[in-house]
Short mmCIF file of C-alpha atoms in Angstrom, two decimals:
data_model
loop_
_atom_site.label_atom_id
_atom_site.label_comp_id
_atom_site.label_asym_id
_atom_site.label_seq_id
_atom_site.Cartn_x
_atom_site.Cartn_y
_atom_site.Cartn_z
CA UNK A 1 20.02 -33.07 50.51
CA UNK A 2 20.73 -30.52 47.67
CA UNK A 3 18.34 -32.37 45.47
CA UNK A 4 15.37 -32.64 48.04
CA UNK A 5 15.73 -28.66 48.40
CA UNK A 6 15.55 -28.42 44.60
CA UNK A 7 12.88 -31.02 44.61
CA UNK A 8 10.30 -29.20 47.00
CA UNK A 9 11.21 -26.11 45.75
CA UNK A 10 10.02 -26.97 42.34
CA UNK A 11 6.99 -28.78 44.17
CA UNK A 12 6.44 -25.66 45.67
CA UNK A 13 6.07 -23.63 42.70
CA UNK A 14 4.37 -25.67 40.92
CA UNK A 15 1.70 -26.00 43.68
CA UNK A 16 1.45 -22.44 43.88
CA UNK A 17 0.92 -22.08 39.91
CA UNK A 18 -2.12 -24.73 40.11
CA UNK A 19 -3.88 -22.49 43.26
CA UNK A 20 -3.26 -19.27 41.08
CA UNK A 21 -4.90 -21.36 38.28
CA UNK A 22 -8.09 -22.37 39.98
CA UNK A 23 -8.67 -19.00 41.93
CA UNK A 24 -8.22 -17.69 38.02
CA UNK A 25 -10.49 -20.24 36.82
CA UNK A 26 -13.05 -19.43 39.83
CA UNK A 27 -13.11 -15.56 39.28
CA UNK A 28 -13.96 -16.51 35.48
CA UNK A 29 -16.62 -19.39 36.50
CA UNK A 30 -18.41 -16.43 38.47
CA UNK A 31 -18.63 -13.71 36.27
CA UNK A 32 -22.22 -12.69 35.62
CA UNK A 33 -23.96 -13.56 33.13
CA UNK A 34 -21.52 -17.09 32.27
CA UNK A 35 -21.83 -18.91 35.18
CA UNK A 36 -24.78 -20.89 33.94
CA UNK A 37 -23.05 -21.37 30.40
CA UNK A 38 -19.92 -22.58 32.56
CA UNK A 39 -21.71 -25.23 34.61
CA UNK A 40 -23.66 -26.31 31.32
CA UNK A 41 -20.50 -26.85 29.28
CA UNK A 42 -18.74 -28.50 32.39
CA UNK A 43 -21.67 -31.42 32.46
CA UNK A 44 -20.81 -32.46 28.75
CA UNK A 45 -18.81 -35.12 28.30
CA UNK A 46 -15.42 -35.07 27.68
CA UNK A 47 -12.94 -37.29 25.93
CA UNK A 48 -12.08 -40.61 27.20
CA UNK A 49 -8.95 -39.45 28.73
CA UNK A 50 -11.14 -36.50 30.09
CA UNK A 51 -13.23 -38.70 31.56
CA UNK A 52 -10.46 -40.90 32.84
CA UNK A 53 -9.33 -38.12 34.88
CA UNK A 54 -12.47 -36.27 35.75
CA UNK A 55 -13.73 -40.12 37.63
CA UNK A 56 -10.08 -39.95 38.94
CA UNK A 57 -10.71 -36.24 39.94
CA UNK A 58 -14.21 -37.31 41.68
CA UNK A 59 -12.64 -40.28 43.45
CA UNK A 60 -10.12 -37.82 45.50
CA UNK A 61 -10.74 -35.68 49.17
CA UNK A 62 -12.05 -32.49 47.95
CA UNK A 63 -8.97 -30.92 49.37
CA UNK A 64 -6.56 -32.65 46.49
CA UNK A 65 -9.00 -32.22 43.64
CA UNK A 66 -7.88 -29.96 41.03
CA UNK A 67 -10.85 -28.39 38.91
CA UNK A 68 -9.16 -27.63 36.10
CA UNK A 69 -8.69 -31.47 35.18
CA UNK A 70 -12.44 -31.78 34.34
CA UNK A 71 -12.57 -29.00 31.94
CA UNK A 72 -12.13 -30.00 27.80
CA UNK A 73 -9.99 -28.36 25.82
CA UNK A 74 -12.27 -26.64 24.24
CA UNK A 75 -14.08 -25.54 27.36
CA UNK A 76 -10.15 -24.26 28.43
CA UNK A 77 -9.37 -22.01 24.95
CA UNK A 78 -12.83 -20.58 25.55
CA UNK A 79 -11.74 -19.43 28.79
CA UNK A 80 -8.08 -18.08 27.68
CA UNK A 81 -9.42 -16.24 25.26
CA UNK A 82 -11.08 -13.82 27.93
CA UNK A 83 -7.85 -13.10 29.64
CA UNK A 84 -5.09 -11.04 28.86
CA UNK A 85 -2.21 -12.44 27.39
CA UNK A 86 -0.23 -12.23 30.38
CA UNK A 87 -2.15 -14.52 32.02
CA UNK A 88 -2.23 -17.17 28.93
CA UNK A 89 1.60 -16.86 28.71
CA UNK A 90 1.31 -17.88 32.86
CA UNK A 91 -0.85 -20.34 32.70
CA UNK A 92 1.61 -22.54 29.81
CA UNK A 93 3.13 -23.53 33.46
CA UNK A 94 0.53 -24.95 34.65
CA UNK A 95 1.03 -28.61 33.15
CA UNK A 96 2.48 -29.74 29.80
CA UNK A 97 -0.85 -30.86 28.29
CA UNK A 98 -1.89 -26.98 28.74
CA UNK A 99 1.08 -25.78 27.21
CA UNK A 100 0.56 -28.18 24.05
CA UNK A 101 -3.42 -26.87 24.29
CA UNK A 102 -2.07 -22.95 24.10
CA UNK A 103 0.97 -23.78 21.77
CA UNK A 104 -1.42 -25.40 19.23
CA UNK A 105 -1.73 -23.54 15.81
CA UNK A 106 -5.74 -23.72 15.80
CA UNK A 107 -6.20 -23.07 19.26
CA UNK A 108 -3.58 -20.08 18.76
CA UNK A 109 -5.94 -18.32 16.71
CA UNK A 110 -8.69 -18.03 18.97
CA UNK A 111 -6.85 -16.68 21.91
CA UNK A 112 -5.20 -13.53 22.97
CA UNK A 113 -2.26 -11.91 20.60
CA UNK A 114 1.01 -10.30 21.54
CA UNK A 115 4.40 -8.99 19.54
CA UNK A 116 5.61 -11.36 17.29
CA UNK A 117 8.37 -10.23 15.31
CA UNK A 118 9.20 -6.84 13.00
CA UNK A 119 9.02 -5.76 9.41
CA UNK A 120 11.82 -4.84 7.98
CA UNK A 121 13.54 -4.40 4.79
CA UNK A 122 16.99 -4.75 3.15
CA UNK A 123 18.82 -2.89 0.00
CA UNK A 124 21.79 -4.52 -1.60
CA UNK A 125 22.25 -2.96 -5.40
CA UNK A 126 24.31 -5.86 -6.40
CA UNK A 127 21.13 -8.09 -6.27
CA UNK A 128 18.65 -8.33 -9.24
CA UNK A 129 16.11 -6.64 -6.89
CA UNK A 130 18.14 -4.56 -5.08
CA UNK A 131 15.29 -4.37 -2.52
CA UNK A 132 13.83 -7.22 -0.49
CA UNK A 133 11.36 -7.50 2.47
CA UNK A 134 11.96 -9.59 5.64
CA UNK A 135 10.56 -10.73 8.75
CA UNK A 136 12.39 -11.61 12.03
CA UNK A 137 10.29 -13.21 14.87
CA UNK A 138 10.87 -11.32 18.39
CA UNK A 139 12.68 -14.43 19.52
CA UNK A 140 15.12 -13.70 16.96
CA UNK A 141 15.16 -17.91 16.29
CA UNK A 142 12.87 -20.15 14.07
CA UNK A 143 11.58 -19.82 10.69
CA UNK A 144 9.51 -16.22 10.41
CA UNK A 145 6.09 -16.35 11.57
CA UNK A 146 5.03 -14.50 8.80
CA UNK A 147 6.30 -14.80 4.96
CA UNK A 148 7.46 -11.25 3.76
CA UNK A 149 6.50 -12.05 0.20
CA UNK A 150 2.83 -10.70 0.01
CA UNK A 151 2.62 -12.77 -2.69
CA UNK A 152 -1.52 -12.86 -1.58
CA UNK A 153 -1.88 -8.96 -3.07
CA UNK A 154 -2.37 -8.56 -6.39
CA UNK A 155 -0.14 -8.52 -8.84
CA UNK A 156 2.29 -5.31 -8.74
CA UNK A 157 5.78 -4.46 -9.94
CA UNK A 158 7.03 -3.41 -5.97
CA UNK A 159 5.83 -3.22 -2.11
CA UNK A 160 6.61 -1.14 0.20
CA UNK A 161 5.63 -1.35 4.03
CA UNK A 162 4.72 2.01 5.46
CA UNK A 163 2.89 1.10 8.74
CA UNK A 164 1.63 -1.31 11.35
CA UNK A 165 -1.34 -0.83 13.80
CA UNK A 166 -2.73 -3.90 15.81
CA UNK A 167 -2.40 -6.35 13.09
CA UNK A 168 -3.10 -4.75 9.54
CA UNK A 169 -0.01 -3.53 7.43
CA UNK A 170 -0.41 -0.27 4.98
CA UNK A 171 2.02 -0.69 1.77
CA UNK A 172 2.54 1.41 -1.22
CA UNK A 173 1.75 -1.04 -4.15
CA UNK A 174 3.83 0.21 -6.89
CA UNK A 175 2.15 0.08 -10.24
CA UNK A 176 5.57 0.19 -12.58
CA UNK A 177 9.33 0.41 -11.82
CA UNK A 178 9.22 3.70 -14.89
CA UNK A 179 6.86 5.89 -12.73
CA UNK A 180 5.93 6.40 -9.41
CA UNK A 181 2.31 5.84 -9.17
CA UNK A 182 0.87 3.22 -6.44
CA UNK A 183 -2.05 2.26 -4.62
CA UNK A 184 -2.47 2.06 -1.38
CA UNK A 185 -2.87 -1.32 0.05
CA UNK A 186 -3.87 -2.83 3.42
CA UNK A 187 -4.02 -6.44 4.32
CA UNK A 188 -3.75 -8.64 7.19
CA UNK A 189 -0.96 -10.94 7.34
CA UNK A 190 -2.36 -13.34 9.58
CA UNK A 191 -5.40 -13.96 7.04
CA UNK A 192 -4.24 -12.82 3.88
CA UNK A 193 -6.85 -10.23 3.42
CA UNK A 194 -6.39 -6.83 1.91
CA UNK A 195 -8.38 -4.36 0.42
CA UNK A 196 -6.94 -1.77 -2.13
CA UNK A 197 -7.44 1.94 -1.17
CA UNK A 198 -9.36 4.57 -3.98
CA UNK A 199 -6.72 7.15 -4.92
CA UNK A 200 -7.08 10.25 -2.73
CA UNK A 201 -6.42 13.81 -4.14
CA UNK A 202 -3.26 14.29 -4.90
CA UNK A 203 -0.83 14.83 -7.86
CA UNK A 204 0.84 11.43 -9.49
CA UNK A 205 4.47 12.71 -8.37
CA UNK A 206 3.53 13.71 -4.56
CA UNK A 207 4.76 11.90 -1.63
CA UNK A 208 2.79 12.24 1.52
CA UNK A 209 3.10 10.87 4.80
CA UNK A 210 0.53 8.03 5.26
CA UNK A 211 -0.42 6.72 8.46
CA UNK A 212 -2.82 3.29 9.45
CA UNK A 213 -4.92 4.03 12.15
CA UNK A 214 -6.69 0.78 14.10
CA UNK A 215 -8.51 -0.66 16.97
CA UNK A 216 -10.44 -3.81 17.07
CA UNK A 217 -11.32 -3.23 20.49
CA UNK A 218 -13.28 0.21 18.95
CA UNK A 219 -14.71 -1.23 15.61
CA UNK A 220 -13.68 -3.93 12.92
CA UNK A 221 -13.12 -0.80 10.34
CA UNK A 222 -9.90 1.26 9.72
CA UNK A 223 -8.76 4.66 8.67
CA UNK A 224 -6.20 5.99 6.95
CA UNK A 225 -4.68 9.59 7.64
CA UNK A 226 -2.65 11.43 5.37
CA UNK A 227 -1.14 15.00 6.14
CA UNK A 228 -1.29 17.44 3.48
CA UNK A 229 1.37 19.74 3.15
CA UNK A 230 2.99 22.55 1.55
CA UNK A 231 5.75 24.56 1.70
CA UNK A 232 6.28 28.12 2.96
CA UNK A 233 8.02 30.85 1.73
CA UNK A 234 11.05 29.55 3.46
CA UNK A 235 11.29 26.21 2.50
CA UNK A 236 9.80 25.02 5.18
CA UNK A 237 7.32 21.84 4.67
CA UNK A 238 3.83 23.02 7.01
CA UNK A 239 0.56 21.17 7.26
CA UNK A 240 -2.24 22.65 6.24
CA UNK A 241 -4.72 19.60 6.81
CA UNK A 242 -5.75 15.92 7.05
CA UNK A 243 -7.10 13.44 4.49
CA UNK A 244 -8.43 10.85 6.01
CA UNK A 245 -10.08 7.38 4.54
CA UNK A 246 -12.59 5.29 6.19
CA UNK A 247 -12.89 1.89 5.55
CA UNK A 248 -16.24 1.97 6.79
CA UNK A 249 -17.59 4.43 3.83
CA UNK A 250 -15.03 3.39 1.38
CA UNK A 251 -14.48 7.57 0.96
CA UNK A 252 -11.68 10.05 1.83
CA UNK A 253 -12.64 13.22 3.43
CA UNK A 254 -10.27 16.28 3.34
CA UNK A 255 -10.35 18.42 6.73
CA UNK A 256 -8.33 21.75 7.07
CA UNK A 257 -5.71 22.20 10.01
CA UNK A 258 -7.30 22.43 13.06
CA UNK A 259 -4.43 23.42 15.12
CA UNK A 260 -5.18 26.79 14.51
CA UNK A 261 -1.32 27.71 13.98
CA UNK A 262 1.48 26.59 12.05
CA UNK A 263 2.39 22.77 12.64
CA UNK A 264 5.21 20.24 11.50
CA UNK A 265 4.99 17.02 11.71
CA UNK A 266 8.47 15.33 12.02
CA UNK A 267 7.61 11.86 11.01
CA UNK A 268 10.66 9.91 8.82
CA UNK A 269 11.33 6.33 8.53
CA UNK A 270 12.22 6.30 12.38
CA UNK A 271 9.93 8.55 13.77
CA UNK A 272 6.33 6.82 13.43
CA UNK A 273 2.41 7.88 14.80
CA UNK A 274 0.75 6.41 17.72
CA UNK A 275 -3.04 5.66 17.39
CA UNK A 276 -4.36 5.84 20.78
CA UNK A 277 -7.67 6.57 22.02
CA UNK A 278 -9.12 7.33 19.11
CA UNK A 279 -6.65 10.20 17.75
CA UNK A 280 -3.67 9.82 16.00
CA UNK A 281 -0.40 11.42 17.52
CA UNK A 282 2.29 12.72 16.17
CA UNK A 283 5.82 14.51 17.54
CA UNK A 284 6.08 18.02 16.27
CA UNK A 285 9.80 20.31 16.87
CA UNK A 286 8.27 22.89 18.50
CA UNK A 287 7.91 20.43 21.61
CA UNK A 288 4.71 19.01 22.08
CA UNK A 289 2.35 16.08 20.32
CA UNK A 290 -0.65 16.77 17.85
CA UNK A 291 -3.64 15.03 17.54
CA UNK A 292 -6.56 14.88 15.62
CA UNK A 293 -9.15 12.23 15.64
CA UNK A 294 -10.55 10.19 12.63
CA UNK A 295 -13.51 12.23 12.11
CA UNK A 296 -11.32 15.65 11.60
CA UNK A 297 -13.62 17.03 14.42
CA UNK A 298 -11.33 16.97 17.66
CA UNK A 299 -8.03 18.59 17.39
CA UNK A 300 -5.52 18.59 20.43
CA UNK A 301 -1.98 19.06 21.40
CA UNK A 302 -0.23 17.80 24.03
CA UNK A 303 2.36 19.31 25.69
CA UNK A 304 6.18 17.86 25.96
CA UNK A 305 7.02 16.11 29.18
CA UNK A 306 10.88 18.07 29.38
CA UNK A 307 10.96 21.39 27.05
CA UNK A 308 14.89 21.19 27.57
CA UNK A 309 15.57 17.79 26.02
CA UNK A 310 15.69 16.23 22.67
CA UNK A 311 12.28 14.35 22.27
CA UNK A 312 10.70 13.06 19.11
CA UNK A 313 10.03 9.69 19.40
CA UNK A 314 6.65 8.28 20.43
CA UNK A 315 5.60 4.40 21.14
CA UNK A 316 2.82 3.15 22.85
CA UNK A 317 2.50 0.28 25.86
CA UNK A 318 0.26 -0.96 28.27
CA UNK A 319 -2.66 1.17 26.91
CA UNK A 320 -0.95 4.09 27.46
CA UNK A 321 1.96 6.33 25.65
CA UNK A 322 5.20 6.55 25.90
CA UNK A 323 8.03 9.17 24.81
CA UNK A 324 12.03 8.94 24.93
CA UNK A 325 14.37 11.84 24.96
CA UNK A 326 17.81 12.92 25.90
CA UNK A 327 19.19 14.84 28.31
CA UNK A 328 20.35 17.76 26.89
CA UNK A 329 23.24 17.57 29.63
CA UNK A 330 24.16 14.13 29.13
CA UNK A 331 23.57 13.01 25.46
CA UNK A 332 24.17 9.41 25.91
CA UNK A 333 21.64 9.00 29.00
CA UNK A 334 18.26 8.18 27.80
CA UNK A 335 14.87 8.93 29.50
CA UNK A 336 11.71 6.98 28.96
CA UNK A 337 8.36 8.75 29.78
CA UNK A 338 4.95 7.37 30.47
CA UNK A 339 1.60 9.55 29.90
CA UNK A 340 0.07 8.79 32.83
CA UNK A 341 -3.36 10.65 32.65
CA UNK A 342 -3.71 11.09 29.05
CA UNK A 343 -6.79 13.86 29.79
CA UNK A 344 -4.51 16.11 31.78
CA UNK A 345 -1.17 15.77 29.75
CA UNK A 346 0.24 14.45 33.06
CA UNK A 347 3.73 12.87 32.16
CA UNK A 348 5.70 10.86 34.72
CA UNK A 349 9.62 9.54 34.77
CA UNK A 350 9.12 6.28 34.02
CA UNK A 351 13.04 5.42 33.37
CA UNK A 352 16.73 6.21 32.71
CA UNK A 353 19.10 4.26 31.51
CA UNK A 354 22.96 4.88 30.48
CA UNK A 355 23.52 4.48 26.96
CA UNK A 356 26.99 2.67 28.66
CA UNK A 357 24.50 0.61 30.50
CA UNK A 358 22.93 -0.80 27.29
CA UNK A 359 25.50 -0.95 24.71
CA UNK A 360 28.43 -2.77 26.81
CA UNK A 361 30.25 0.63 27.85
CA UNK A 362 30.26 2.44 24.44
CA UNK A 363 28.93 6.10 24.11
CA UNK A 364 26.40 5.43 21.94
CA UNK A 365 24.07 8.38 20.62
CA UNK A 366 20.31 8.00 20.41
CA UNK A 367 19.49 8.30 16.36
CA UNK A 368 22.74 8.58 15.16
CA UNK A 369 24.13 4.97 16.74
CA UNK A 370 20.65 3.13 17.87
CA UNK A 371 17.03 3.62 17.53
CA UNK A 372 14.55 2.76 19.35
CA UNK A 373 12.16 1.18 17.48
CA UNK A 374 9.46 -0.35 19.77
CA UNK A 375 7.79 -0.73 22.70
CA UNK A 376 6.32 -4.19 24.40
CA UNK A 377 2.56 -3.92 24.18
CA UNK A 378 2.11 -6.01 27.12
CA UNK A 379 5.11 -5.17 29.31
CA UNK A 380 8.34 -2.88 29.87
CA UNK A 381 10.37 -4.00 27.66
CA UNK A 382 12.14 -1.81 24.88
CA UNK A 383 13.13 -2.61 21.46
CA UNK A 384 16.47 -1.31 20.02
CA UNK A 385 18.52 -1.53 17.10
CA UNK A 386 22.28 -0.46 17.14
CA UNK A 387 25.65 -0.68 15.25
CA UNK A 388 27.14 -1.85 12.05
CA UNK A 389 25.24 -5.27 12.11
CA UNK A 390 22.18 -3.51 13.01
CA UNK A 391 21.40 -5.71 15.78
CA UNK A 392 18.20 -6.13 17.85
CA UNK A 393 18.20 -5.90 21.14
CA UNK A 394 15.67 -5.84 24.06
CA UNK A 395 15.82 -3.75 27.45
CA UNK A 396 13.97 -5.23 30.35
CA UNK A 397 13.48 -2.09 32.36
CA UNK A 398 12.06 -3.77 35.69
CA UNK A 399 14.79 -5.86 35.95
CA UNK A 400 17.39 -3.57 33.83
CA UNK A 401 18.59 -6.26 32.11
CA UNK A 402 20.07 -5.98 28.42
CA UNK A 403 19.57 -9.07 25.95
CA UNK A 404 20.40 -9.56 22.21
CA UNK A 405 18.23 -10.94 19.70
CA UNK A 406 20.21 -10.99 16.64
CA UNK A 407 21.66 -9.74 13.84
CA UNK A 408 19.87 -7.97 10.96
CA UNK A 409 22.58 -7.48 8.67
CA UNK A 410 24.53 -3.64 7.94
CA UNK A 411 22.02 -4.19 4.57
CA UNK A 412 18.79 -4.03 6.37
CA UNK A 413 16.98 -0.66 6.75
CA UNK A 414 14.05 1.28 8.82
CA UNK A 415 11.23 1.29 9.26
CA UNK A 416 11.23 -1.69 11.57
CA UNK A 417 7.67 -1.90 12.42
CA UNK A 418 6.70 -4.36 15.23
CA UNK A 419 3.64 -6.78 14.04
CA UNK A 420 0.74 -8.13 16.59
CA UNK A 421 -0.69 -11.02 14.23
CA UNK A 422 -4.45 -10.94 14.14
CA UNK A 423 -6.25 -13.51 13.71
CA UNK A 424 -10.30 -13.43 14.64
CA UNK A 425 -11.28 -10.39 12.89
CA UNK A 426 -12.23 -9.93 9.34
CA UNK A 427 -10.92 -6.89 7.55
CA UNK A 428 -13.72 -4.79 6.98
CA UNK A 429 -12.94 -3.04 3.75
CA UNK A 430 -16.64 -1.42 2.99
CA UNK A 431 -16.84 -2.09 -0.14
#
């Protein structure tokens, strides 16, 4: 009796995953402009087992027959690569030839992207290189998606990985272990491409902050922003302006602070820039968010969602952004913010959580014993790393549930910077 329940349970699902499937398939099938394309690439003929299955299909009551069976596989990729990658990671359910269709490496390329591991790297001075690169896939199992090596860039002494955005990696290329001149680097991953960056203004022995900024869904070019800075009379490091490169014009263009006061950016290894909208953001300690955009035209700030806590770390999810910061009443409680009308600084209380809650009843402080280090693109879900091991961990926050991913190793080190391979565009380097 057990096994019957289980049995039409199961049946049940899986009937409810197939109608989700074709009203899915129908929306697509009407959309304007495709619907003759759709019926044109549905009358070619399919493979033999297609056609197997579409006479099969044709021979059944039209209440049992199930559209999708007619379509080829390449008719099927075309159509999951228009939907979001929720929906691809759904439809994986609907049968197992499907789920070999989305899991194959070719077919892979063409469709929608999510997180697929981190960047991160390791220092052990008892090794010949005392530093080393790695990769660890978000699964925390299987060989890395993604060999750490960059042995594809040209030939330099050292690399080292300063930022992420939407598929393309910025790294310092090292020209010599006896100085400290680089070039700046970006390449995709996914496609081996990279382009080396002309040397900007400054002095052979200065260190700016350097910051990727990226889009596909805006243009197929990239920028690069750098903050120029100084120090005050007091020591204290203030930026004066931007220098930003476009890949697009193959030039860097120097713009003077347009925040018309004094500004700090607080960006170290664990404290990285969203690119969102079009501007790049960064946290500032006198509470609130600057942004400029890539032109050096439009320069904003954006208040702090809670004045009284301690804020300073920025992510973004879901198309929107996100903040964290503690209570300043309860240090080991953790509150996660969404920016939920980005034109009218609206923040909203997204989520708390109990630093208890995550951590298996230890007080745990945020930056001193764990850092958060990403957030989902696609979902709720936060990315931690904590303790001696330096262990990654993910918090479901719909579900509040806490899950381990593995163990970097005490050796490994931040910046941990979460990668989105890309795979269909080119890397436009304008030169």
């Amino acid at each position: 009796m057990a096994n019957m329940q289980s049995w039409r349970r199961r049946e049940f699902k899986q009937e409810h995953i197939q109608w989700c499937t074709n009203k899915k398939l129908h929306s697509i099938l009407d959309i304007k402009g495709n619907k003759d394309w759709f019926a044109f690439q549905l009358s070619r003929p399919t493979s033999s087992t297609g056609q197997r299955e579409a006479e099969r299909q044709e021979s059944l009551p039209n209440k049992r027959r199930n559209p999708a069976a007619s379509l080829t596989d390449e008719l099927i990729v075309e159509i999951l690569r228009r939907l979001p990658i929720r929906s691809v990671c759904q439809f994986k359910c609907v049968s197992k030839s499907w789920r070999r269709l989305i899991a194959d490496h070719e077919h892979r390329k063409k469709l929608p992207q999510t997180l697929s591991g981190f960047f991160y790297k390791s220092i052990n001075y008892e090794r010949c290189q005392s530093t080393a690169r790695h990769f660890t896939n978000v699964t925390g199992k299987g060989m890395p998606l993604v060999c750490p090596s960059f042995s594809f860039l040209p030939q330099c002494h050292d690399v080292y990985l300063l930022d992420c955005c939407n598929g393309l990696l910025l790294c310092r290329c090292y020209v010599s272990r006896e100085t400290l001149q680089f070039h700046y680097a970006v390449c995709n991953p996914a496609t081996k491409e990279w382009v080396m960056l002309p040397d900007a203004s400054w002095a052979i022995d200065e260190n700016r902050t350097a910051c990727l900024c990226f889009d596909p869904a805006i243009s197929s070019h990239f920028h690069m922003l750098e903050y120029v800075e100084e120090e005050d009379d007091s020591y204290v490091t203030l930026v004066t302006g931007v220098e930003i490169y476009s890949s697009e014009t193959g030039l860097w263009t120097l713009h003077e602070n347009g925040w018309n006061d004094e500004v700090v950016v607080s960006l170290s290894v664990n404290r990285r820039s969203v690119f969102l909208n079009g501007f790049l953001h960064s946290v500032t300690p006198a509470d609130e968010i600057v942004a400029v955009d890539m032109e050096g035209k439009k320069w904003r700030k954006i208040p702090m969602l809670d004045p009284d806590g301690d804020i300073g770390i920025i992510h973004q999810t879901q198309g929107r952004m996100c903040a964290f910061n503690v209570d300043p009443n309860d240090i080991f409680k953790l509150s996660i913010w969404f920016l939920e009308d980005y034109d009218t600084d609206n923040w909203i209380l997204k989520h708390t959580v109990s630093s208890m809650k995550l951590f298996g009843g230890k007080k745990y402080q945020l930056d001193y014993d764990y850092q958060v280090i990403a957030v989902h693109p696609e979902c709720n879900l936060i990315f931690f790393v904590y303790g001696w091991h330096n262990t990654l961990m993910a918090y479901e926050m719909d579900r509040k549930e806490v899950r381990a991913i593995r163990k970097l190793g005490h050796e490994s080190r931040q910046p941990y910077l979460p990668y989105v391979p890309m795979f269909s565009e080119s890397l436009a380097d304008g030169r």
